[in-house]
N, C-alpha and C. Protein backbone atom coordinates (compact mmCIF):
# COMPACT_ATOMS: atom_id res chain seq x y z
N UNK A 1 0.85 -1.17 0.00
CA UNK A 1 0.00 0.00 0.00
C UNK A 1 0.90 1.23 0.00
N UNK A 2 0.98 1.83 -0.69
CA UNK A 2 1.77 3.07 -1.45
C UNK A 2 1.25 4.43 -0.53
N UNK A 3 1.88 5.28 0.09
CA UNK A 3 1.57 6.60 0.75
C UNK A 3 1.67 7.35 -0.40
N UNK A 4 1.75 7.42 -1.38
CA UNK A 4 2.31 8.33 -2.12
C UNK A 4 1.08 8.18 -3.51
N UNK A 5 0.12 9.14 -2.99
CA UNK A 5 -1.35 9.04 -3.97
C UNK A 5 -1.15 9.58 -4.96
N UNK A 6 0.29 10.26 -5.66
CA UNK A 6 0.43 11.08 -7.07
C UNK A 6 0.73 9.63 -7.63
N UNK A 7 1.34 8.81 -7.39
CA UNK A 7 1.83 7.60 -7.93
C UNK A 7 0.48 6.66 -7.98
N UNK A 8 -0.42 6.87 -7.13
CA UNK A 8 -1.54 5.62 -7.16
C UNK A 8 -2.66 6.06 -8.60
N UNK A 9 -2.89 7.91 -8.83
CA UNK A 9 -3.93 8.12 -9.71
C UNK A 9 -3.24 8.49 -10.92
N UNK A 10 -1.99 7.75 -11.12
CA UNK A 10 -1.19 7.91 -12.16
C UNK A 10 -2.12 6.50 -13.58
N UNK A 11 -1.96 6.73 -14.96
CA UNK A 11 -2.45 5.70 -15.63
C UNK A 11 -1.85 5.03 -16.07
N UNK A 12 -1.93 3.92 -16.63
CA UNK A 12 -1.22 3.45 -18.04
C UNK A 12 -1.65 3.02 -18.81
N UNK A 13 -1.79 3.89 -20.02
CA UNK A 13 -2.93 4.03 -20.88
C UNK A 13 -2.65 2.13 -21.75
N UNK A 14 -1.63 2.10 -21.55
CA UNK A 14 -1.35 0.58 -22.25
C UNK A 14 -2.18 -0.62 -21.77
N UNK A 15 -2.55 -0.17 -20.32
CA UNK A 15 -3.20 -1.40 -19.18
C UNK A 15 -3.94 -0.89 -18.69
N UNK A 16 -5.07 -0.94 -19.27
CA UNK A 16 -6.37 0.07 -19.11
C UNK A 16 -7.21 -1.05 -17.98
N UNK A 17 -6.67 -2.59 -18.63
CA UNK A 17 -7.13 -3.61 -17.62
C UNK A 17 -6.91 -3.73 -16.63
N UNK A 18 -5.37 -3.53 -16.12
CA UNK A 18 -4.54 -3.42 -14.62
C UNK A 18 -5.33 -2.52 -14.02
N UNK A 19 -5.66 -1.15 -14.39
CA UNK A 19 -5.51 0.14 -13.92
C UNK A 19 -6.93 0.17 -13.72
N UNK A 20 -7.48 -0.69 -14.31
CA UNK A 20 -9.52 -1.16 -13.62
C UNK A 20 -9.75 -1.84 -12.41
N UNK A 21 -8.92 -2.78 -13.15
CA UNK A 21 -8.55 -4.02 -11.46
C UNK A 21 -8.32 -3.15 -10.61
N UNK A 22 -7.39 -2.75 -10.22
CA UNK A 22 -6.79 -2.45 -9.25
C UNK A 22 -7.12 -0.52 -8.32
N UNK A 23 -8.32 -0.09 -9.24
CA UNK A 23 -8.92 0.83 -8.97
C UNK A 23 -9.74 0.60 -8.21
N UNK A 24 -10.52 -0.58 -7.55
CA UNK A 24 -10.90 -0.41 -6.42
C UNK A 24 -10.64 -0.56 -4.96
N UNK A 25 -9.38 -1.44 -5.37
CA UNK A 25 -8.76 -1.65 -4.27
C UNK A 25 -7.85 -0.33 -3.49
N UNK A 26 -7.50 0.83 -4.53
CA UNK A 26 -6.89 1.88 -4.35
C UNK A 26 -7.66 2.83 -3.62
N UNK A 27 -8.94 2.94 -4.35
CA UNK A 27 -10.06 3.21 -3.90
C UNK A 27 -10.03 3.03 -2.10
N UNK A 28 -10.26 2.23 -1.80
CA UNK A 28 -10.94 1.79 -0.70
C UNK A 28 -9.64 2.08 0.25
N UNK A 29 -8.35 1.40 0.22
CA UNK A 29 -7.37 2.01 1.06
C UNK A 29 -7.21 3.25 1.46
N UNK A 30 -7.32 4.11 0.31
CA UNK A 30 -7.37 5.57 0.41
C UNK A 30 -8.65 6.05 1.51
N UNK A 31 -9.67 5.54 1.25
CA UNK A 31 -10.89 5.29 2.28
C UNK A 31 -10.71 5.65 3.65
N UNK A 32 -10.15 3.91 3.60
CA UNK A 32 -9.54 3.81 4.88
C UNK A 32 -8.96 4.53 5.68
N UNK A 33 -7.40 4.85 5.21
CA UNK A 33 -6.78 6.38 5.44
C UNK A 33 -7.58 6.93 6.11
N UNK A 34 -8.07 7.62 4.59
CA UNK A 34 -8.90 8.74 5.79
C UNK A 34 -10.18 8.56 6.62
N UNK A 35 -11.07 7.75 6.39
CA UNK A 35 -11.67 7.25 8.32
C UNK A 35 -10.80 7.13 9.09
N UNK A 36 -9.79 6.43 9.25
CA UNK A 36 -8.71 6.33 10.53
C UNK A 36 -8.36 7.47 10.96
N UNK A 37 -7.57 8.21 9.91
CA UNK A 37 -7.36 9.79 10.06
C UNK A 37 -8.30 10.57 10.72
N UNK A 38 -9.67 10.41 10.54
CA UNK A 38 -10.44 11.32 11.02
C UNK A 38 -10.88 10.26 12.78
N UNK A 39 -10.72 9.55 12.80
CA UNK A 39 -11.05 8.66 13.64
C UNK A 39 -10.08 9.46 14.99
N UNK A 40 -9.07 9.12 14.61
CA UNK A 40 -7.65 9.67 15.54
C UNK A 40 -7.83 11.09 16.18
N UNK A 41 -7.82 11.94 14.55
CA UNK A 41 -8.06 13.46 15.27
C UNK A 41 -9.52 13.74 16.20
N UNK A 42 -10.71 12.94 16.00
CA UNK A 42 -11.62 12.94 16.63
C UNK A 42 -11.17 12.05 18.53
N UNK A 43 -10.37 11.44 18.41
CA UNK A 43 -9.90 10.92 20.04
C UNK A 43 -8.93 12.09 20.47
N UNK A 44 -8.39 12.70 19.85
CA UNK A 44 -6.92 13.44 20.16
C UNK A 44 -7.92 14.24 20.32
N UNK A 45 -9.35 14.96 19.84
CA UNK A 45 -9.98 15.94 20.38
C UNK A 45 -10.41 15.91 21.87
N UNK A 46 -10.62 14.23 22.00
CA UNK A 46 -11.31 14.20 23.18
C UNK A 46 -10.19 14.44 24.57
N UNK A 47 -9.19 13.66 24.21
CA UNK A 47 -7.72 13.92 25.00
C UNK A 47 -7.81 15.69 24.85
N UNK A 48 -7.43 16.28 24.51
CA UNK A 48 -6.98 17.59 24.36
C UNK A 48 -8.44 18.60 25.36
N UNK A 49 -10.01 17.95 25.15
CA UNK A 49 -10.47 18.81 25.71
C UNK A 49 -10.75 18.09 27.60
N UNK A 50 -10.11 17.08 27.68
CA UNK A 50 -9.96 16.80 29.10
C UNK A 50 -8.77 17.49 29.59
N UNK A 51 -7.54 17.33 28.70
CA UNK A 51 -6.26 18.18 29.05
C UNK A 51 -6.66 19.41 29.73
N UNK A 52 -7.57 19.87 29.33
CA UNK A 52 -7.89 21.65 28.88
C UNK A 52 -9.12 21.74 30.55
N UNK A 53 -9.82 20.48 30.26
CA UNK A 53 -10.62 20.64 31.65
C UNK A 53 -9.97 20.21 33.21
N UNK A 54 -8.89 19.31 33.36
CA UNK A 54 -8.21 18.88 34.40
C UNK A 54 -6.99 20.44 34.72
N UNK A 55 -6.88 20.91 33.68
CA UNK A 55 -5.99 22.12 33.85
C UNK A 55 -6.58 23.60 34.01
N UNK A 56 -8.06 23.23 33.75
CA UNK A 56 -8.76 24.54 33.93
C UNK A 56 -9.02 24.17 35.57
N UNK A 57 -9.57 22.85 36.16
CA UNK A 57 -9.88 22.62 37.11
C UNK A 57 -8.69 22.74 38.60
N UNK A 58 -7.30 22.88 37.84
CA UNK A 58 -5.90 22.90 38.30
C UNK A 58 -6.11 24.48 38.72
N UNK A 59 -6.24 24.96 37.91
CA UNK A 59 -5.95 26.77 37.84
C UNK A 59 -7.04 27.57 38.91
N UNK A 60 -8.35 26.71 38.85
CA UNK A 60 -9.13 27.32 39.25
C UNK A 60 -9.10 26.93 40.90
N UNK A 61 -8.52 25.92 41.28
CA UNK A 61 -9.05 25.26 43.05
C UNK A 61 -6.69 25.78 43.62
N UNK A 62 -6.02 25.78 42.43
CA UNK A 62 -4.69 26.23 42.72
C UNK A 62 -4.15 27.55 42.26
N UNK A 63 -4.91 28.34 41.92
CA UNK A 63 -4.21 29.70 41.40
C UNK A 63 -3.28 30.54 42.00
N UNK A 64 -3.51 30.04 43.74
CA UNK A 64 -2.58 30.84 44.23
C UNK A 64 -1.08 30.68 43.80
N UNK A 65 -0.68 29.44 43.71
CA UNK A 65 0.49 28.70 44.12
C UNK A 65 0.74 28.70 42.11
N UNK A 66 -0.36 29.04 41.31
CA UNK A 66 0.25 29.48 40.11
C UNK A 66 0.48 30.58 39.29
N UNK A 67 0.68 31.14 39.94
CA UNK A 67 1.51 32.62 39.31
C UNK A 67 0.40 33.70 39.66
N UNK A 68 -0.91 33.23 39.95
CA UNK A 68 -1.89 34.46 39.85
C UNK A 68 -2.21 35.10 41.51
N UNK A 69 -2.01 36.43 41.35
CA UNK A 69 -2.36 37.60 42.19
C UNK A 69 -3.54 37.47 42.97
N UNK A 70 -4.80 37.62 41.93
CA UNK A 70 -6.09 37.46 42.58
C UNK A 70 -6.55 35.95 41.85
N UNK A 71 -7.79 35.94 42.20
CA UNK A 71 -8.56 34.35 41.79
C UNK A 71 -9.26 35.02 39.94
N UNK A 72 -8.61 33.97 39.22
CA UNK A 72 -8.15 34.14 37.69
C UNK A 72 -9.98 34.51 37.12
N UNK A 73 -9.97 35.32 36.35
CA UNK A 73 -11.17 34.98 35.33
C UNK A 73 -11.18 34.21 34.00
N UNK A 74 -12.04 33.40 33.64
CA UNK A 74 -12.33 32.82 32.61
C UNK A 74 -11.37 33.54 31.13
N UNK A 75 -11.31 34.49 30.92
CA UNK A 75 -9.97 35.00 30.16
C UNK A 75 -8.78 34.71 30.94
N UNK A 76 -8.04 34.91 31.79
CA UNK A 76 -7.21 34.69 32.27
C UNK A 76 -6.98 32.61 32.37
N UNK A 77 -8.10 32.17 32.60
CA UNK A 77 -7.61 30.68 32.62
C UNK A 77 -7.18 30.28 31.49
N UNK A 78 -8.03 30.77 30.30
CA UNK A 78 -8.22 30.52 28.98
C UNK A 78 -7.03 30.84 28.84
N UNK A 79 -5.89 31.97 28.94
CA UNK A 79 -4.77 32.25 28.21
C UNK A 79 -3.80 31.74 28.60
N UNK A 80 -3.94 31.15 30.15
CA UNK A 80 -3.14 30.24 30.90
C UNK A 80 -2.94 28.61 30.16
N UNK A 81 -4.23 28.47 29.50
CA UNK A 81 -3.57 27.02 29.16
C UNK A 81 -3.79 26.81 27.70
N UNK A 82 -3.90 28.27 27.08
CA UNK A 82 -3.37 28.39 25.96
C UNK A 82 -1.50 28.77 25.50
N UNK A 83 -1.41 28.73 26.78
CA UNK A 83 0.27 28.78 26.75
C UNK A 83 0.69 27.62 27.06
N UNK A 84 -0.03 26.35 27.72
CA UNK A 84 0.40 25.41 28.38
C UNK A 84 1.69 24.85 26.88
N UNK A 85 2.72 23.98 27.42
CA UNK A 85 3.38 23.54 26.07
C UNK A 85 2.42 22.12 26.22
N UNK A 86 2.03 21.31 27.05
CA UNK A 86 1.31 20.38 26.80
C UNK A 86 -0.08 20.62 25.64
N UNK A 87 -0.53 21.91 25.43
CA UNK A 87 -1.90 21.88 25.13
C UNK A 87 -1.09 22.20 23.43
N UNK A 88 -0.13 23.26 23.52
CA UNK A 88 0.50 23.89 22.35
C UNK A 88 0.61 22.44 21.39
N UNK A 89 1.16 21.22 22.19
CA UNK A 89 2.01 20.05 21.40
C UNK A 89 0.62 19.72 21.03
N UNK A 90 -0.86 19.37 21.40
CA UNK A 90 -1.55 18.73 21.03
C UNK A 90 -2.03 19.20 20.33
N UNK A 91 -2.67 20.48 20.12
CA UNK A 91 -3.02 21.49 19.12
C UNK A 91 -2.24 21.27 17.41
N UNK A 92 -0.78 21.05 17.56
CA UNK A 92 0.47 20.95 17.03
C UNK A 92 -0.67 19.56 16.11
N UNK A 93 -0.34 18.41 17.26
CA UNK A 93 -1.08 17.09 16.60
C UNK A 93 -2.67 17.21 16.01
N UNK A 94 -3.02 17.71 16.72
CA UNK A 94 -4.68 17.45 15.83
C UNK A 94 -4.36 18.58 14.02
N UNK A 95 -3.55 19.75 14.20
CA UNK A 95 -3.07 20.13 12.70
C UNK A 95 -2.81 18.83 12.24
N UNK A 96 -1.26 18.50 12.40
CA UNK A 96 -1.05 17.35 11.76
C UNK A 96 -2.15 16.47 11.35
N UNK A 97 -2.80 16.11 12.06
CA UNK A 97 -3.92 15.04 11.81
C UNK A 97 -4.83 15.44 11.05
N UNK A 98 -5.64 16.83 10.75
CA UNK A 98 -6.21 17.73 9.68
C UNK A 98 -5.73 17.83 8.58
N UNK A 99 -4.16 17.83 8.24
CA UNK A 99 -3.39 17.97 7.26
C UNK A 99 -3.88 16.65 6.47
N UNK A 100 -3.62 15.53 7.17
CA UNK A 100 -3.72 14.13 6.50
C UNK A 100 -5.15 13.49 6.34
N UNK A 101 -5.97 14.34 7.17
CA UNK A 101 -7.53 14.13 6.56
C UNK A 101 -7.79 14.45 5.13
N UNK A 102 -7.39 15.70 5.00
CA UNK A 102 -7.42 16.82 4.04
C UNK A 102 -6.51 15.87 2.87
N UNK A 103 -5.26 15.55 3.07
CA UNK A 103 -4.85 15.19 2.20
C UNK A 103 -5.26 13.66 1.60
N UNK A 104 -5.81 12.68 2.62
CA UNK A 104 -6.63 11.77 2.28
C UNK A 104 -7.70 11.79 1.53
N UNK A 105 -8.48 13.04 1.65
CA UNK A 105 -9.47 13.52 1.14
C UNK A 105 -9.13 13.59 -0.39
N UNK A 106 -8.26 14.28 -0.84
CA UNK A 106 -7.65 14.43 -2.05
C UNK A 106 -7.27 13.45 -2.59
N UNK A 107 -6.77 12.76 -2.09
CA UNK A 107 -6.70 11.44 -3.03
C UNK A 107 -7.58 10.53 -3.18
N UNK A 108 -8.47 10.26 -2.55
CA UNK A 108 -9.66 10.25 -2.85
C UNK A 108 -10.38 10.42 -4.00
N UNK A 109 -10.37 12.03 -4.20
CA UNK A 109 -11.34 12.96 -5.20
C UNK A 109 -10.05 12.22 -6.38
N UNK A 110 -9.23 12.00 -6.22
CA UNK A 110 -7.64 12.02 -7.42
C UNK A 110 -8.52 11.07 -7.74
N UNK A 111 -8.42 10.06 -7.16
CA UNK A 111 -8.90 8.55 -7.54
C UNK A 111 -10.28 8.18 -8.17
N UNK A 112 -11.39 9.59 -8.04
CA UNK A 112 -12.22 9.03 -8.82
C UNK A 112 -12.37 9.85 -9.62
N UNK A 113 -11.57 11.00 -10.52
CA UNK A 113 -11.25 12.02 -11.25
C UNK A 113 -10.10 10.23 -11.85
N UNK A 114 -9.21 9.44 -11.62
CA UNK A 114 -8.47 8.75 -11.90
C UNK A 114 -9.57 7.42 -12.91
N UNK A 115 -10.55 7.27 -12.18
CA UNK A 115 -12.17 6.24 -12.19
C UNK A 115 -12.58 6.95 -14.02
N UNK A 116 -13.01 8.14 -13.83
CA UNK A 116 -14.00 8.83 -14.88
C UNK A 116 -12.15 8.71 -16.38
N UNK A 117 -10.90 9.03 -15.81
CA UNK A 117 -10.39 9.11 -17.04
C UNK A 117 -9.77 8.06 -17.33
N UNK A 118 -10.27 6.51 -16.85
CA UNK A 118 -10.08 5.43 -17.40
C UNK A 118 -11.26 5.02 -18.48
N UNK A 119 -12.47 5.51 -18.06
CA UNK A 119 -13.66 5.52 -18.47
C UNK A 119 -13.80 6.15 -19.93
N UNK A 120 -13.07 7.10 -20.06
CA UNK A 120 -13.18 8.03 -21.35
C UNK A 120 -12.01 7.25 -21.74
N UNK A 121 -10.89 6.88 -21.01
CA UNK A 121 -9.91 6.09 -22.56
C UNK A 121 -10.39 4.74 -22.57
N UNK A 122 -11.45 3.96 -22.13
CA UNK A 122 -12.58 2.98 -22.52
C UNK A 122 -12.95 3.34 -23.63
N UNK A 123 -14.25 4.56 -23.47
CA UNK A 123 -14.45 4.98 -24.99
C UNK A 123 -13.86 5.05 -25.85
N UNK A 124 -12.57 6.15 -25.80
CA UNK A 124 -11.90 6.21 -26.99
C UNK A 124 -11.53 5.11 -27.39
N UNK A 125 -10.76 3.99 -26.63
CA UNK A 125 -10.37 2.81 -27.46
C UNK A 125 -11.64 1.95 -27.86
N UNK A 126 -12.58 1.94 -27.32
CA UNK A 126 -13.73 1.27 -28.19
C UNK A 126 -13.67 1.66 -29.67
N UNK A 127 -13.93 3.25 -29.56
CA UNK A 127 -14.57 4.07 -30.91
C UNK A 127 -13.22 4.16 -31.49
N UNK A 128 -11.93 3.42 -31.69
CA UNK A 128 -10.92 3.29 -32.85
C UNK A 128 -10.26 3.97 -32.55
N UNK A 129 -9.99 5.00 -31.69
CA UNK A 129 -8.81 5.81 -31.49
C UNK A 129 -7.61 5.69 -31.51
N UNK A 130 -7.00 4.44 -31.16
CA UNK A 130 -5.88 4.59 -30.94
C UNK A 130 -5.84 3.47 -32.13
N UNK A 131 -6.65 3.06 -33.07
CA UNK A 131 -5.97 2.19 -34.02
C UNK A 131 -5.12 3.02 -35.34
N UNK A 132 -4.84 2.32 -35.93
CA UNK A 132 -3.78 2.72 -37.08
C UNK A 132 -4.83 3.04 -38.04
N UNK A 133 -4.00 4.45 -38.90
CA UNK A 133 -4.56 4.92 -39.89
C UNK A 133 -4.74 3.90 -41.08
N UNK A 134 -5.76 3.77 -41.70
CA UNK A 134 -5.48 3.00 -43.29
C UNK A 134 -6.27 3.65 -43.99
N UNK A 135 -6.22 3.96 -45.07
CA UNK A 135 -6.84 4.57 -46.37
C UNK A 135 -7.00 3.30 -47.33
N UNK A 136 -8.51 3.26 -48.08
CA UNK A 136 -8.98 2.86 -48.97
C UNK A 136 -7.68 3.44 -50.33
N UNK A 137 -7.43 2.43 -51.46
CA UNK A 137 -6.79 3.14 -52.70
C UNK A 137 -7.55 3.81 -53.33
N UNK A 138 -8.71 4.01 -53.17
CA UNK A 138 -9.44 4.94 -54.12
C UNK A 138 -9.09 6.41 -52.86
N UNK A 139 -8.75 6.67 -51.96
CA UNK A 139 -8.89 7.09 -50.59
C UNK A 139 -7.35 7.97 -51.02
N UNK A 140 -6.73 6.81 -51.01
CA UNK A 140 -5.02 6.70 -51.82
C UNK A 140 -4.80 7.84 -53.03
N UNK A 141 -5.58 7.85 -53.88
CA UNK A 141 -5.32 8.40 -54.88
C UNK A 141 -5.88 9.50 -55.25
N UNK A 142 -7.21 9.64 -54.13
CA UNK A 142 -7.48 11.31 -53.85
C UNK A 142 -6.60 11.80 -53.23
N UNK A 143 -6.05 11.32 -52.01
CA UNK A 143 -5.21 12.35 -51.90
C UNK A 143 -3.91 12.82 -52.25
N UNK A 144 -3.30 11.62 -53.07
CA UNK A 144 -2.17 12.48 -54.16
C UNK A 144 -2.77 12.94 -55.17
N UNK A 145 -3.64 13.09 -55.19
CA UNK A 145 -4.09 14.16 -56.17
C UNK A 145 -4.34 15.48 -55.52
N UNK A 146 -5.05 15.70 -54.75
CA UNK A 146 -5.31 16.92 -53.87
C UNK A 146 -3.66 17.07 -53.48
N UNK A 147 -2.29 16.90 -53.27
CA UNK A 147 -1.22 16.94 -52.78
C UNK A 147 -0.96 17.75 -54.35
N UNK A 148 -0.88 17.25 -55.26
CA UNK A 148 -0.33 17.47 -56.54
C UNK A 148 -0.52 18.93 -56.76
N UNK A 149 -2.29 18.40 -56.57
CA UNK A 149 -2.97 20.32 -56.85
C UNK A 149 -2.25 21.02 -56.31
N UNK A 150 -2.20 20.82 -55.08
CA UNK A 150 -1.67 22.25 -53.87
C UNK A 150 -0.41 22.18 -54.47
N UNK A 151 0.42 21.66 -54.65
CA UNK A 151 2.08 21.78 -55.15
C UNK A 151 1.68 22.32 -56.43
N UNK A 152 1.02 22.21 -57.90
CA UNK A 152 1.28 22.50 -58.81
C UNK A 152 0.85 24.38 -58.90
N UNK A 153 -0.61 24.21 -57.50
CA UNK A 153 -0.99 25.61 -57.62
C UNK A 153 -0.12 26.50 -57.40
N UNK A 154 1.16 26.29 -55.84
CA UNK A 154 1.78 26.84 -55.41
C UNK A 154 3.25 27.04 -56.09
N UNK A 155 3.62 25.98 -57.26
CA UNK A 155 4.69 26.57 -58.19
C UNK A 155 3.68 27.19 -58.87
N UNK A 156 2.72 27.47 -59.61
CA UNK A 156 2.07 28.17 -60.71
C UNK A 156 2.26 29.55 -59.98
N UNK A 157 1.75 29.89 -58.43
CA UNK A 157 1.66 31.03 -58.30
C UNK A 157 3.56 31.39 -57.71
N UNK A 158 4.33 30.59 -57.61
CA UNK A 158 5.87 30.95 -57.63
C UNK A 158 6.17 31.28 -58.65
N UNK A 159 5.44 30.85 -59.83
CA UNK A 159 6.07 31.37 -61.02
C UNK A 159 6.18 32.67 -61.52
N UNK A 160 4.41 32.72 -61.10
CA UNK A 160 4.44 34.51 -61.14
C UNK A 160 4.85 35.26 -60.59
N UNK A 161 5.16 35.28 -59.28
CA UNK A 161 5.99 36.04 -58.92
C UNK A 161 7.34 36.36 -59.03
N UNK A 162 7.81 35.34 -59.79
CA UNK A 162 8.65 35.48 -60.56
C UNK A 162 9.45 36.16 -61.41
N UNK A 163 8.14 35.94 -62.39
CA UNK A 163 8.00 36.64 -63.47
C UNK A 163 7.49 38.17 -63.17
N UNK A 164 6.75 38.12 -62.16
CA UNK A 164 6.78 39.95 -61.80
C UNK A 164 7.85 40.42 -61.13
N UNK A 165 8.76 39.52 -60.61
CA UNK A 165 9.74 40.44 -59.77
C UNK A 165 10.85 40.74 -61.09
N UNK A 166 10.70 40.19 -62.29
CA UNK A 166 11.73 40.53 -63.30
C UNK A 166 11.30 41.27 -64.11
N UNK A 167 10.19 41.59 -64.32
CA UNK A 167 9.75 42.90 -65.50
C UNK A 167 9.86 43.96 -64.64
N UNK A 168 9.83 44.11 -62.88
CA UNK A 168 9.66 45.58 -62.48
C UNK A 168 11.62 45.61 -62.25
């Protein structure tokens, strides 16, 4: 299983079969990812807002003995354990963990933007696209003829100019 989702919604237009197979299974890992991802930052929320209540509950029954003068107000607790480095590091982690939702998310959307342009080079190779040109000989011989024209028109009109650039 590949971390690296620029490489997973990559094609190969040669193995349109591989790249079917194996589109749902890409699919669904990527999935995965991100439920887990969101799974995690949703517990790290719950950790972080007990952090925040055992330390509000710290500040508020111990304020003397923590730095504060008088008994703290609700701004004052709030900025107290918005400095905490414990609360800073977890804050730190639930980003991280947003980052990789977000970016799970995207590969995702890659993968079925990856779905729809296997789908259109389905079509095209149905409807002949990528087969080899062939011309009928009757097909053949219109168009060296139409080739001829355009060459004979385009010396006819070289000629004249020619011929006018030498009489002036």
């Amino acid at each position: 299983m590949s971390m690296n989702f620029i490489e997973d919604t990559r094609i190969d237009p040669n193995n349109l079969h591989q790249e079917w197979i194996k589109q749902a299974t890409l699919y669904a890992e990527w999935s995965e990812r991100h439920v887990n991802a969101i799974r995690d930052r949703d517990l790290l929320k719950i950790k972080i807002d007990a952090y925040c209540a055992r330390l509000s509950n710290k500040v508020r029954t111990n304020w003397m003995h923590m730095g504060f003068d008088k008994k703290p107000t609700e701004a004052a607790i709030d900025a107290y354990i918005g400095m905490d480095a414990d609360y800073l590091d977890g804050q730190k982690q639930l980003a991280d963990l947003n980052y990789n939702i977000n970016l799970f998310q995207a590969a995702r959307q890659g993968l079925e933007h990856k779905k729809r342009a296997i789908e259109g080079l389905e079509r095209l190779h149905l409807a002949g696209y990528y087969s080899s040109l062939t011309t009928s000989p009757e097909g053949k011989d219109t168009q060296e003829q139409q080739l001829y024209d355009v060459m004979s028109k385009g010396m006819a009109e070289g000629h004249r100019l020619y011929n006018r650039a030498n009489k002036e």
